[in-house]
Structures are given as C-alpha cells and as structure tokens.
Amino acid sequence: MPATPAFDVEALRAEFPSLARIGPDDRPVVFLDGPGGTQVPQRVIDAVTAYFQHTNANAGGAFVTSELSDAVTDEAHAAVADLLGAGSPDEIKFGYNMSTLTLHIGRSIGATLGPGDEIVVTTLDHEANVSTWEAMAADRGVTVRKVDIREDDVTLDIEDLESKLNPRTKLVAVGYASNAVGTINPVAEIVARAHEVGALSYVDAVAYAPHGPIDVRAIDTDFLVCSAYKWFGPHLGALYGKADVLDRLPAFKVRPAHDRFETGTAAFESIAGTLAATDYLRDVGRRFGAPTSPRDRRAELVAGMTAIVDYEQGLVGRLIAGLRAMPGVTIHGITDPARAAERVPTVSVSLDGLHPRAAAERLGRAGIFVWDGDFYATGLIERLGKAEHGGVLRLGLVHYNTAAEVDRTLEALESLIRS
Ligand SMILES: Cc1ncc(COP(=O)(O)O)c(C=O)c1O
C-alpha cells in the first residue's frame, strides 16, 4: 500500500491569498477567527468570479448561460451530498445560512406539532439551534426541554438528555460540536435515542464540518445543517434532510417554486464557490489523505477531512499543552490529550484579571485575530458564569494554521498575562 504523504500545511496555505496579509508588526497575520468564518482558497474566489463572467443567469432558461448555471447548481448539490454522505443530491437544500434554513425548516416541522408535544434542545448549542426551536415551540404551544452540560469538562450531560426524552418528544436538536468550547457530541448515539422515542433529529454541524468527515447515513440523522463559509467556502448554508422525512413535511413555498424547500432565486455565485470549496477539500484528500479509488469524490472528501483531523489534533494538542502550562489561564472544555477525539480545535479560555475584549484587542494589535464574547452560544456562556465578564476568548484553529502560529499565540498570551 502506498504511504500517506505528510500534511504539507505550507503548500495548502499558498492557496489562500488572504493568509498573506501582513499585520501591524510586519509579520503575517495569524487567523484564529476560523470558527466565525474561515478564509477561502483562490479557487473559490475564481469560481465566484467565473460564475459572473460566464454563467450568470437565472435557473431553468432555454439558453446557454442558464443551462450552465443549472449545471453548476446541480453539481454543487451533488458535491455537498458527497461531503455529508447523503444518498442523493435532492436531499441537499441550499439557503442563506444555517440560521435561516433552520427557521424555515422549523416552520415546517412546527406545522406538524402542537400542545402536548415536546422538543429537546441543549445548553451547549449555538442559539441558532436553540432559540429558533424555542420560537417555533412558542408559536405552536410545544414544550421545550433543555439538556444541561457537565460543568467540569463542558460536555453534554447524556443522563440529563435521557431524562428529557419520552414518547411526547418530537424533535431533538443537538450540535455536532460546540462552536464555543469545541466539544464533539456523540451524535449517532443521540440520534438513535431520539429515534427510539419516535422523535426527529436535527444536528447542527456548523462548528464540526471544517474539522472532520460527516456521514449522515451512518449517524442516521433526519436533518443536518452546516455553513460553507465555515469550511473554506462562501457565505451559504446547506441543509441535509432525509428524503422521506422532507417528502412528508409540509413546505412553505411560493406556488411555482422549483423545489419545496429552496425558496426564491438562489445565491448562484455562492453555490459555485461552494462547489469549489468541496473541490479544495477533495484535493486535500488526493494530496494528503489515505489513498482512495480515483474519481470517487466521497472517498476523496473523507480522506481529506481525515487528514485534516490528524493534522489538527497535533496542533490543538500543542496549543492546549502550552495554555495548561501558563498560570492565570482557565481552559473551558476538554483538555486531556487522551480525549483529543472528543473535541475540535476550538479552544476558549478565560485569563485572570483580563477582560476577553481587552485581550482580543491586544492580540489583534499584535496581528493575532481571535474572537471574544459568547459567539451566540449565549446559554452556554451564561451557564459557565461568563456572561457578565464579557464571555470568553476563543482561539479557533483550522487546518491552515501552523505550529509556529500556535507558538506565537502562546508567547503573545504569556506577555499579555505578565503585563
Ligand atoms: C455551531 C453554530 N451553529 C450555527 C451557527 C449559525 O450559522 P449561520 O451563520 O450560517 O446562520 C453558527 C455560526 O457561528 C455556529 O457556530
């Protein structure tokens, strides 16, 4: 068997023009803001430009630009189906972003529910997978049950989840990974428990998708959502819905719509860019993943995402080890290297005596871009007692970050704490 080539981060970085940005200290900027949205490779920029140059037309016309536009749109559905492991491109629906897709599908699911029904959401989730459902529940007279976390390692309290499931449960909305603290949830197990009580499952994979392979059929989820702008693509949301579940849901649509769940004129240029982003990830697999059968897009995407997992685990291990050695730093979430597979490389910290915004500003001035606050994981940050303290500081690694950038960030944090 041919050996898997070493992950060449510099070769991949060369594809991302924005990574060449020079910071105030004349050094390249360190982008640790990935969980808020990643940078994009040149081919994504080119695909968006090419769409406007050569393919710009509305859907369904009898002329060449419309036909080309339809072909790009169809191929993008097929590519995202391969990325997520869906059985058919028809199970992929593009929309403005994850939040809007969730509100939209929530209206459809809500139409099947009423008083006496219950839904389950979690404290670990982004509000787009919590308050969206709470709004639907308030509309329909449905009861909401919220699963707590275990405070010590900021993981979902599975026993609490169990206690909230019953035959009245109609939907379990859960994150694949936390966008704030990086915890990966045992989604296959949670979906199985939801199905046992007859509930639908809705998995928010926005924070997981840039960091690992997804297999919606193995998880057996009814729905899974993600956003291309978190995985090196343009601003676009993508929803997977199991064909038979989508078919039996009522759809809120205009009468002549081409699709029951994709409403209005699509963001064609973003769809073209999303196709290019899947192509990039596929190339990562071809170049640095375990060998697969050629021309098998799904296999190459899985190989790419698996190579990314391996690389990122080393990187986040280095970051966490450095942070643990630093006095005055509290890491929120899993820190045990033996549990590396239970987290994505999104690490949130509190620094003694330093407000997260002040720390982010000072890091920003040092050319290190990080987010502070609650990142819309509002319930979690409240639960951690950090809401009145400006939230936390989030160091978000993705596969284009390097060990040298981790070291530079650790040094910058150390001098922040010392000063
Ligand atoms: C875990 C998670 N879910 C949902 C969202 C919302 O996604 P969108 O911006 O596509 O609506 C985000 C955005 O940060 C997120 O991190």
CSV table of C-alpha atoms and ligand atoms in Angstrom, one decimal:
chain,number,residue,atom,x,y,z
A,1,MET,CA,0.0,0.0,0.0
A,2,PRO,CA,1.5,3.5,-0.8
A,3,ALA,CA,2.3,5.6,2.2
A,4,THR,CA,0.1,8.6,3.1
A,5,PRO,CA,2.1,11.7,2.3
A,6,ALA,CA,2.8,14.1,5.2
A,7,PHE,CA,0.4,17.0,5.5
A,8,ASP,CA,2.1,20.0,3.9
A,9,VAL,CA,0.4,23.0,5.5
A,10,GLU,CA,2.6,25.5,3.7
A,11,ALA,CA,1.5,24.1,0.3
A,12,LEU,CA,-2.1,24.4,1.3
A,13,ARG,CA,-1.6,27.9,2.8
A,14,ALA,CA,-0.2,29.0,-0.5
A,15,GLU,CA,-3.7,28.5,-1.9
A,16,PHE,CA,-5.3,31.1,0.4
A,17,PRO,CA,-4.3,34.6,-0.7
A,18,SER,CA,-5.8,36.3,2.4
A,19,LEU,CA,-3.3,34.4,4.6
A,20,ALA,CA,-0.6,36.6,3.2
A,21,ARG,CA,-2.0,39.7,5.0
A,22,ILE,CA,0.7,41.5,6.9
A,23,GLY,CA,-0.1,42.7,10.4
A,24,PRO,CA,1.0,45.8,12.3
A,25,ASP,CA,4.3,44.2,13.3
A,26,ASP,CA,5.2,43.4,9.7
A,27,ARG,CA,4.6,39.7,10.2
A,28,PRO,CA,1.8,37.7,8.5
A,29,VAL,CA,-1.4,37.8,10.5
A,30,VAL,CA,-2.4,34.8,12.5
A,31,PHE,CA,-6.0,34.0,11.7
A,32,LEU,CA,-7.5,32.2,14.7
A,33,ASP,CA,-11.0,33.5,13.9
A,34,GLY,CA,-12.0,30.4,11.8
A,35,PRO,CA,-15.0,29.4,13.9
A,36,GLY,CA,-16.5,32.7,13.0
A,37,GLY,CA,-15.8,32.1,9.3
A,38,THR,CA,-12.7,30.8,7.5
A,39,GLN,CA,-10.5,32.2,4.8
A,40,VAL,CA,-11.0,30.8,1.3
A,41,PRO,CA,-8.7,29.4,-1.3
A,42,GLN,CA,-8.1,31.2,-4.6
A,43,ARG,CA,-10.2,28.6,-6.5
A,44,VAL,CA,-13.3,29.7,-4.5
A,45,ILE,CA,-12.7,33.3,-5.4
A,46,ASP,CA,-12.1,32.2,-9.0
A,47,ALA,CA,-15.3,30.2,-9.1
A,48,VAL,CA,-17.4,33.1,-7.9
A,49,THR,CA,-15.8,35.4,-10.4
A,50,ALA,CA,-16.2,32.8,-13.2
A,51,TYR,CA,-19.8,32.4,-12.4
A,52,PHE,CA,-20.4,36.1,-13.0
A,53,GLN,CA,-18.2,36.2,-16.1
A,54,HIS,CA,-19.5,33.2,-17.9
A,55,THR,CA,-22.6,31.7,-16.3
A,56,ASN,CA,-24.7,34.4,-14.8
A,57,ALA,CA,-28.4,33.7,-15.4
A,58,ASN,CA,-31.5,32.7,-13.5
A,59,ALA,CA,-32.4,29.0,-13.4
A,60,GLY,CA,-34.4,27.0,-15.9
A,61,GLY,CA,-33.9,29.0,-19.1
A,62,ALA,CA,-33.6,27.7,-22.6
A,63,PHE,CA,-30.3,29.4,-23.3
A,64,VAL,CA,-26.7,28.5,-22.6
A,65,THR,CA,-25.9,30.7,-19.6
A,66,SER,CA,-29.0,29.4,-17.8
A,67,GLU,CA,-28.1,25.9,-18.7
A,68,LEU,CA,-24.5,26.4,-17.4
A,69,SER,CA,-25.9,27.9,-14.2
A,70,ASP,CA,-28.2,25.0,-13.7
A,71,ALA,CA,-25.3,22.6,-14.2
A,72,VAL,CA,-23.2,24.3,-11.6
A,73,THR,CA,-26.1,24.3,-9.1
A,74,ASP,CA,-26.8,20.6,-9.7
A,75,GLU,CA,-23.1,19.7,-9.4
A,76,ALA,CA,-22.9,21.7,-6.1
A,77,HIS,CA,-25.8,19.8,-4.7
A,78,ALA,CA,-24.1,16.5,-5.6
A,79,ALA,CA,-20.8,17.6,-4.2
A,80,VAL,CA,-22.3,18.7,-0.8
A,81,ALA,CA,-24.2,15.4,-0.8
A,82,ASP,CA,-20.8,13.6,-1.1
A,83,LEU,CA,-19.3,15.8,1.6
A,84,LEU,CA,-22.0,14.9,4.0
A,85,GLY,CA,-22.5,11.3,2.9
A,86,ALA,CA,-26.1,11.9,1.7
A,87,GLY,CA,-27.7,9.3,-0.6
A,88,SER,CA,-29.0,11.9,-3.2
A,89,PRO,CA,-28.3,15.5,-4.2
A,90,ASP,CA,-32.1,16.1,-3.8
A,91,GLU,CA,-31.5,15.7,0.0
A,92,ILE,CA,-29.3,18.9,0.0
A,93,LYS,CA,-31.0,22.3,0.2
A,94,PHE,CA,-29.1,25.5,0.0
A,95,GLY,CA,-30.2,28.6,1.8
A,96,TYR,CA,-29.0,32.0,3.0
A,97,ASN,CA,-27.2,30.5,6.1
A,98,MET,CA,-27.8,27.8,8.8
A,99,SER,CA,-30.0,30.1,10.9
A,100,THR,CA,-32.3,31.0,8.1
A,101,LEU,CA,-32.5,27.4,6.9
A,102,THR,CA,-33.3,26.3,10.5
A,103,LEU,CA,-36.1,28.9,10.9
A,104,HIS,CA,-37.5,27.8,7.6
A,105,ILE,CA,-37.5,24.1,8.2
A,106,GLY,CA,-38.6,24.8,11.8
A,107,ARG,CA,-41.8,26.3,10.4
A,108,SER,CA,-42.4,23.1,8.5
A,109,ILE,CA,-41.7,20.8,11.4
A,110,GLY,CA,-43.7,23.1,13.7
A,111,ALA,CA,-46.7,22.8,11.5
A,112,THR,CA,-46.8,19.1,12.5
A,113,LEU,CA,-46.7,19.8,16.2
A,114,GLY,CA,-49.0,21.2,18.9
A,115,PRO,CA,-49.7,21.4,22.6
A,116,GLY,CA,-48.6,18.2,24.4
A,117,ASP,CA,-45.7,17.7,22.1
A,118,GLU,CA,-42.2,18.3,23.4
A,119,ILE,CA,-38.8,19.2,21.8
A,120,VAL,CA,-35.3,18.9,23.3
A,121,VAL,CA,-32.6,21.5,22.8
A,122,THR,CA,-29.3,21.8,24.7
A,123,THR,CA,-27.3,24.3,26.7
A,124,LEU,CA,-24.1,23.5,24.7
A,125,ASP,CA,-25.6,24.7,21.4
A,126,HIS,CA,-25.4,27.9,19.4
A,127,GLU,CA,-28.6,29.9,19.7
A,128,ALA,CA,-29.3,29.2,16.0
A,129,ASN,CA,-30.2,25.6,17.2
A,130,VAL,CA,-31.9,26.7,20.4
A,131,SER,CA,-33.9,29.9,20.1
A,132,THR,CA,-35.0,29.1,16.6
A,133,TRP,CA,-36.7,26.0,18.1
A,134,GLU,CA,-37.9,27.9,21.1
A,135,ALA,CA,-39.6,30.4,18.8
A,136,MET,CA,-41.3,27.6,16.9
A,137,ALA,CA,-42.4,26.0,20.1
A,138,ALA,CA,-43.8,29.2,21.5
A,139,ASP,CA,-45.8,29.6,18.2
A,140,ARG,CA,-47.2,26.0,18.4
A,141,GLY,CA,-47.7,25.6,22.1
A,142,VAL,CA,-45.0,23.0,22.3
A,143,THR,CA,-43.0,22.3,25.4
A,144,VAL,CA,-39.2,22.8,25.3
A,145,ARG,CA,-36.8,20.8,27.4
A,146,LYS,CA,-33.2,21.9,27.7
A,147,VAL,CA,-30.4,19.5,28.3
A,148,ASP,CA,-27.7,20.7,30.7
A,149,ILE,CA,-23.9,20.3,30.5
A,150,ARG,CA,-21.4,18.7,32.8
A,151,GLU,CA,-19.5,21.7,34.1
A,152,ASP,CA,-16.1,20.0,34.7
A,153,ASP,CA,-15.3,19.2,31.0
A,154,VAL,CA,-18.2,21.2,29.3
A,155,THR,CA,-19.7,18.1,27.7
A,156,LEU,CA,-23.3,17.3,27.2
A,157,ASP,CA,-24.9,15.6,30.2
A,158,ILE,CA,-26.2,12.5,28.5
A,159,GLU,CA,-28.0,11.3,31.6
A,160,ASP,CA,-29.9,14.6,31.6
A,161,LEU,CA,-30.7,14.1,27.9
A,162,GLU,CA,-32.0,10.6,28.7
A,163,SER,CA,-34.3,12.0,31.4
A,164,LYS,CA,-35.8,14.5,28.9
A,165,LEU,CA,-36.8,12.0,26.3
A,166,ASN,CA,-40.2,10.4,26.4
A,167,PRO,CA,-42.9,9.4,23.9
A,168,ARG,CA,-44.1,13.1,23.7
A,169,THR,CA,-40.6,14.1,22.3
A,170,LYS,CA,-41.0,15.0,18.7
A,171,LEU,CA,-37.6,16.6,17.9
A,172,VAL,CA,-34.1,16.5,19.4
A,173,ALA,CA,-31.9,19.5,18.2
A,174,VAL,CA,-28.3,19.0,19.1
A,175,GLY,CA,-24.9,20.3,17.9
A,176,TYR,CA,-22.3,18.0,16.4
A,177,ALA,CA,-19.6,20.2,18.0
A,178,SER,CA,-19.7,23.3,20.2
A,179,ASN,CA,-18.6,26.5,18.4
A,180,ALA,CA,-17.6,27.9,21.8
A,181,VAL,CA,-15.6,25.2,23.6
A,182,GLY,CA,-15.0,22.5,20.9
A,183,THR,CA,-16.8,19.6,22.5
A,184,ILE,CA,-17.9,16.9,20.0
A,185,ASN,CA,-21.2,15.3,20.9
A,186,PRO,CA,-21.9,11.6,20.4
A,187,VAL,CA,-24.4,12.4,17.7
A,188,ALA,CA,-25.0,8.9,16.4
A,189,GLU,CA,-25.9,7.8,19.9
A,190,ILE,CA,-28.2,10.8,20.5
A,191,VAL,CA,-29.9,10.3,17.2
A,192,ALA,CA,-30.5,6.7,18.0
A,193,ARG,CA,-32.1,7.6,21.3
A,194,ALA,CA,-34.2,10.3,19.6
A,195,HIS,CA,-35.5,7.7,17.2
A,196,GLU,CA,-36.2,5.2,19.9
A,197,VAL,CA,-38.8,7.6,21.3
A,198,GLY,CA,-40.1,8.4,17.8
A,199,ALA,CA,-38.5,11.9,17.6
A,200,LEU,CA,-36.8,13.5,14.6
A,201,SER,CA,-33.2,14.6,15.0
A,202,TYR,CA,-31.7,17.9,13.9
A,203,VAL,CA,-27.9,18.1,14.0
A,204,ASP,CA,-26.1,21.5,13.8
A,205,ALA,CA,-22.8,20.6,12.2
A,206,VAL,CA,-21.7,24.2,11.5
A,207,ALA,CA,-18.9,24.0,14.1
A,208,TYR,CA,-17.9,20.4,13.2
A,209,ALA,CA,-17.9,20.5,9.4
A,210,PRO,CA,-14.5,22.2,8.9
A,211,HIS,CA,-12.8,19.7,11.2
A,212,GLY,CA,-13.9,16.2,10.3
A,213,PRO,CA,-15.7,13.8,8.0
A,214,ILE,CA,-19.5,13.6,8.2
A,215,ASP,CA,-21.6,10.6,7.3
A,216,VAL,CA,-25.3,11.5,7.6
A,217,ARG,CA,-26.3,7.9,6.8
A,218,ALA,CA,-24.1,6.4,9.4
A,219,ILE,CA,-25.4,8.9,12.0
A,220,ASP,CA,-28.9,8.2,10.6
A,221,THR,CA,-29.9,11.8,11.4
A,222,ASP,CA,-33.1,13.2,9.8
A,223,PHE,CA,-31.5,16.6,9.4
A,224,LEU,CA,-28.0,18.1,9.5
A,225,VAL,CA,-27.1,21.6,8.7
A,226,CYS,CA,-23.8,23.4,8.0
A,227,SER,CA,-22.5,26.6,6.5
A,228,ALA,CA,-20.0,26.7,3.6
A,229,TYR,CA,-18.3,29.9,4.9
A,230,LYS,CA,-17.0,27.9,7.9
A,231,TRP,CA,-15.4,25.3,5.6
A,232,PHE,CA,-13.4,27.5,3.2
A,233,GLY,CA,-16.3,28.5,1.0
A,234,PRO,CA,-18.6,31.5,0.5
A,235,HIS,CA,-21.5,32.6,2.7
A,236,LEU,CA,-24.1,29.9,2.1
A,237,GLY,CA,-26.0,27.5,4.3
A,238,ALA,CA,-26.6,23.8,3.4
A,239,LEU,CA,-29.2,21.5,4.9
A,240,TYR,CA,-29.4,17.8,4.6
A,241,GLY,CA,-32.8,16.3,5.0
A,242,LYS,CA,-33.7,12.6,4.7
A,243,ALA,CA,-35.7,12.3,1.5
A,244,ASP,CA,-38.7,10.6,3.1
A,245,VAL,CA,-38.8,13.0,6.0
A,246,LEU,CA,-38.7,16.0,3.7
A,247,ASP,CA,-41.4,14.5,1.5
A,248,ARG,CA,-43.9,14.1,4.3
A,249,LEU,CA,-43.3,17.6,5.8
A,250,PRO,CA,-45.5,20.5,4.7
A,251,ALA,CA,-43.4,23.1,2.8
A,252,PHE,CA,-43.9,26.9,3.0
A,253,LYS,CA,-43.2,27.9,-0.6
A,254,VAL,CA,-44.4,30.1,-3.4
A,255,ARG,CA,-46.6,28.2,-5.9
A,256,PRO,CA,-44.2,27.8,-8.8
A,257,ALA,CA,-41.0,27.1,-6.8
A,258,HIS,CA,-38.6,24.6,-8.4
A,259,ASP,CA,-38.0,23.0,-5.0
A,260,ARG,CA,-40.2,22.6,-2.0
A,261,PHE,CA,-37.5,23.8,0.4
A,262,GLU,CA,-35.3,26.1,-1.6
A,263,THR,CA,-37.2,29.4,-1.9
A,264,GLY,CA,-36.7,32.1,-4.5
A,265,THR,CA,-33.7,32.8,-6.7
A,266,ALA,CA,-30.6,31.0,-5.3
A,267,ALA,CA,-27.3,32.6,-4.4
A,268,PHE,CA,-25.8,31.0,-7.6
A,269,GLU,CA,-22.4,32.6,-7.3
A,270,SER,CA,-22.1,31.3,-3.7
A,271,ILE,CA,-23.2,27.9,-4.8
A,272,ALA,CA,-20.5,28.0,-7.5
A,273,GLY,CA,-18.0,28.9,-4.8
A,274,THR,CA,-19.3,26.2,-2.5
A,275,LEU,CA,-18.6,23.6,-5.2
A,276,ALA,CA,-15.1,24.9,-5.5
A,277,ALA,CA,-14.7,24.6,-1.7
A,278,THR,CA,-15.6,20.9,-1.9
A,279,ASP,CA,-13.2,20.6,-4.7
A,280,TYR,CA,-10.5,22.0,-2.5
A,281,LEU,CA,-11.2,19.6,0.3
A,282,ARG,CA,-11.3,16.8,-2.2
A,283,ASP,CA,-7.8,17.8,-3.3
A,284,VAL,CA,-6.6,17.8,0.3
A,285,GLY,CA,-7.7,14.2,0.3
A,286,ARG,CA,-6.0,13.4,-3.0
A,287,ARG,CA,-2.7,15.0,-1.9
A,288,PHE,CA,-2.5,14.2,1.8
A,289,GLY,CA,-5.1,11.6,2.6
A,290,ALA,CA,-5.0,7.8,2.6
A,291,PRO,CA,-5.2,6.5,-1.0
A,292,THR,CA,-8.7,6.0,-2.4
A,293,SER,CA,-10.2,4.9,-5.6
A,294,PRO,CA,-9.6,7.6,-8.1
A,295,ARG,CA,-12.6,9.8,-9.2
A,296,ASP,CA,-14.5,8.7,-6.1
A,297,ARG,CA,-15.4,12.2,-4.7
A,298,ARG,CA,-17.0,10.9,-1.5
A,299,ALA,CA,-13.9,8.8,-0.7
A,300,GLU,CA,-11.5,11.7,-1.5
A,301,LEU,CA,-13.5,14.1,0.6
A,302,VAL,CA,-13.4,11.7,3.6
A,303,ALA,CA,-9.7,11.2,3.0
A,304,GLY,CA,-9.2,15.0,3.0
A,305,MET,CA,-11.2,15.5,6.2
A,306,THR,CA,-9.5,12.6,7.9
A,307,ALA,CA,-6.1,14.1,7.0
A,308,ILE,CA,-7.3,17.4,8.5
A,309,VAL,CA,-8.4,15.7,11.7
A,310,ASP,CA,-4.9,14.1,12.1
A,311,TYR,CA,-3.1,17.4,11.5
A,312,GLU,CA,-5.4,19.5,13.7
A,313,GLN,CA,-5.2,17.1,16.6
A,314,GLY,CA,-1.4,17.7,16.8
A,315,LEU,CA,-2.0,21.4,16.5
A,316,VAL,CA,-4.6,21.7,19.2
A,317,GLY,CA,-2.6,19.4,21.5
A,318,ARG,CA,0.3,21.8,21.3
A,319,LEU,CA,-2.0,24.8,22.0
A,320,ILE,CA,-3.7,23.2,25.0
A,321,ALA,CA,-0.4,21.9,26.4
A,322,GLY,CA,1.0,25.5,26.2
A,323,LEU,CA,-2.1,27.0,27.7
A,324,ARG,CA,-2.1,24.5,30.6
A,325,ALA,CA,1.5,25.4,31.5
A,326,MET,CA,0.5,29.1,31.7
A,327,PRO,CA,-0.6,30.4,35.1
A,328,GLY,CA,-3.7,32.5,35.1
A,329,VAL,CA,-5.4,30.7,32.2
A,330,THR,CA,-8.6,28.7,32.5
A,331,ILE,CA,-9.5,26.5,29.6
A,332,HIS,CA,-13.2,25.8,29.2
A,333,GLY,CA,-13.7,22.3,27.9
A,334,ILE,CA,-11.8,19.1,27.3
A,335,THR,CA,-8.0,19.4,27.9
A,336,ASP,CA,-7.0,15.7,28.3
A,337,PRO,CA,-4.8,14.7,25.4
A,338,ALA,CA,-6.2,11.2,25.6
A,339,ARG,CA,-9.6,12.7,24.7
A,340,ALA,CA,-8.4,14.5,21.6
A,341,ALA,CA,-11.0,12.8,19.5
A,342,GLU,CA,-13.8,14.3,21.6
A,343,ARG,CA,-13.1,17.9,20.6
A,344,VAL,CA,-12.5,20.1,17.6
A,345,PRO,CA,-9.6,22.6,17.8
A,346,THR,CA,-11.7,25.5,19.0
A,347,VAL,CA,-10.4,26.4,22.4
A,348,SER,CA,-11.9,29.0,24.7
A,349,VAL,CA,-10.1,30.5,27.7
A,350,SER,CA,-10.5,33.0,30.5
A,351,LEU,CA,-7.5,35.0,31.6
A,352,ASP,CA,-7.2,36.1,35.2
A,353,GLY,CA,-7.8,39.8,35.5
A,354,LEU,CA,-8.1,40.4,31.8
A,355,HIS,CA,-11.4,41.1,30.0
A,356,PRO,CA,-11.8,39.0,26.9
A,357,ARG,CA,-12.4,42.1,24.7
A,358,ALA,CA,-9.2,43.7,26.1
A,359,ALA,CA,-7.3,40.6,25.4
A,360,ALA,CA,-8.7,40.2,21.9
A,361,GLU,CA,-7.9,43.9,21.1
A,362,ARG,CA,-4.3,43.5,22.3
A,363,LEU,CA,-3.9,40.3,20.3
A,364,GLY,CA,-5.4,42.0,17.3
A,365,ARG,CA,-2.8,44.7,17.6
A,366,ALA,CA,-0.2,42.0,17.6
A,367,GLY,CA,-1.6,40.6,14.4
A,368,ILE,CA,-3.4,37.7,16.0
A,369,PHE,CA,-7.1,37.7,15.2
A,370,VAL,CA,-9.3,36.0,17.7
A,371,TRP,CA,-12.9,36.3,18.8
A,372,ASP,CA,-14.2,37.3,22.2
A,373,GLY,CA,-17.7,37.2,23.7
A,374,ASP,CA,-20.3,34.4,23.5
A,375,PHE,CA,-20.3,33.7,19.8
A,376,TYR,CA,-24.1,33.2,20.1
A,377,ALA,CA,-23.5,30.2,22.4
A,378,THR,CA,-25.3,32.5,24.8
A,379,GLY,CA,-26.9,29.9,27.0
A,380,LEU,CA,-23.6,28.1,27.4
A,381,ILE,CA,-21.6,31.3,28.3
A,382,GLU,CA,-24.3,32.2,30.8
A,383,ARG,CA,-24.2,28.7,32.3
A,384,LEU,CA,-20.4,28.9,32.6
A,385,GLY,CA,-20.9,32.2,34.6
A,386,LYS,CA,-19.1,34.2,32.0
A,387,ALA,CA,-21.9,36.4,30.6
A,388,GLU,CA,-21.2,39.3,32.9
A,389,HIS,CA,-17.5,39.1,32.3
A,390,GLY,CA,-17.5,39.7,28.6
A,391,GLY,CA,-17.7,35.9,27.8
A,392,VAL,CA,-14.5,34.1,26.9
A,393,LEU,CA,-11.6,34.4,24.5
A,394,ARG,CA,-11.8,31.9,21.6
A,395,LEU,CA,-8.7,30.6,19.8
A,396,GLY,CA,-10.0,28.8,16.8
A,397,LEU,CA,-7.6,26.7,14.8
A,398,VAL,CA,-8.2,25.3,11.4
A,399,HIS,CA,-6.0,23.2,9.1
A,400,TYR,CA,-4.3,26.2,7.6
A,401,ASN,CA,-2.9,27.2,10.9
A,402,THR,CA,0.6,26.2,11.8
A,403,ALA,CA,2.6,25.1,14.9
A,404,ALA,CA,4.6,28.3,14.6
A,405,GLU,CA,1.4,30.3,14.8
A,406,VAL,CA,0.4,28.4,17.9
A,407,ASP,CA,3.7,29.2,19.5
A,408,ARG,CA,3.4,32.9,18.5
A,409,THR,CA,0.0,33.0,20.1
A,410,LEU,CA,1.2,31.3,23.3
A,411,GLU,CA,4.0,33.8,23.5
A,412,ALA,CA,1.6,36.8,23.0
A,413,LEU,CA,-0.8,35.4,25.6
A,414,GLU,CA,2.1,35.0,28.0
A,415,SER,CA,3.2,38.6,27.6
A,416,LEU,CA,-0.4,39.7,28.0
A,417,ILE,CA,-0.7,37.9,31.3
A,418,ARG,CA,2.6,39.2,32.5
A,419,SER,CA,2.0,42.8,31.7
B,1,LIG,C1,-22.4,26.0,15.9
B,1,LIG,C2,-23.1,27.0,15.0
B,1,LIG,N1,-24.3,26.9,14.7
B,1,LIG,C3,-25.0,27.8,13.9
B,1,LIG,C4,-24.3,28.9,13.5
B,1,LIG,C5,-25.1,29.9,12.7
B,1,LIG,O1,-24.7,29.7,11.4
B,1,LIG,P1,-25.1,30.8,10.2
B,1,LIG,O2,-24.2,32.0,10.4
B,1,LIG,O3,-24.8,30.0,9.0
B,1,LIG,O4,-26.5,31.1,10.4
B,1,LIG,C6,-23.0,29.2,13.9
B,1,LIG,C7,-22.3,30.4,13.5
B,1,LIG,O5,-21.3,30.8,14.1
B,1,LIG,C8,-22.4,28.2,14.7
B,1,LIG,O6,-21.1,28.3,15.0
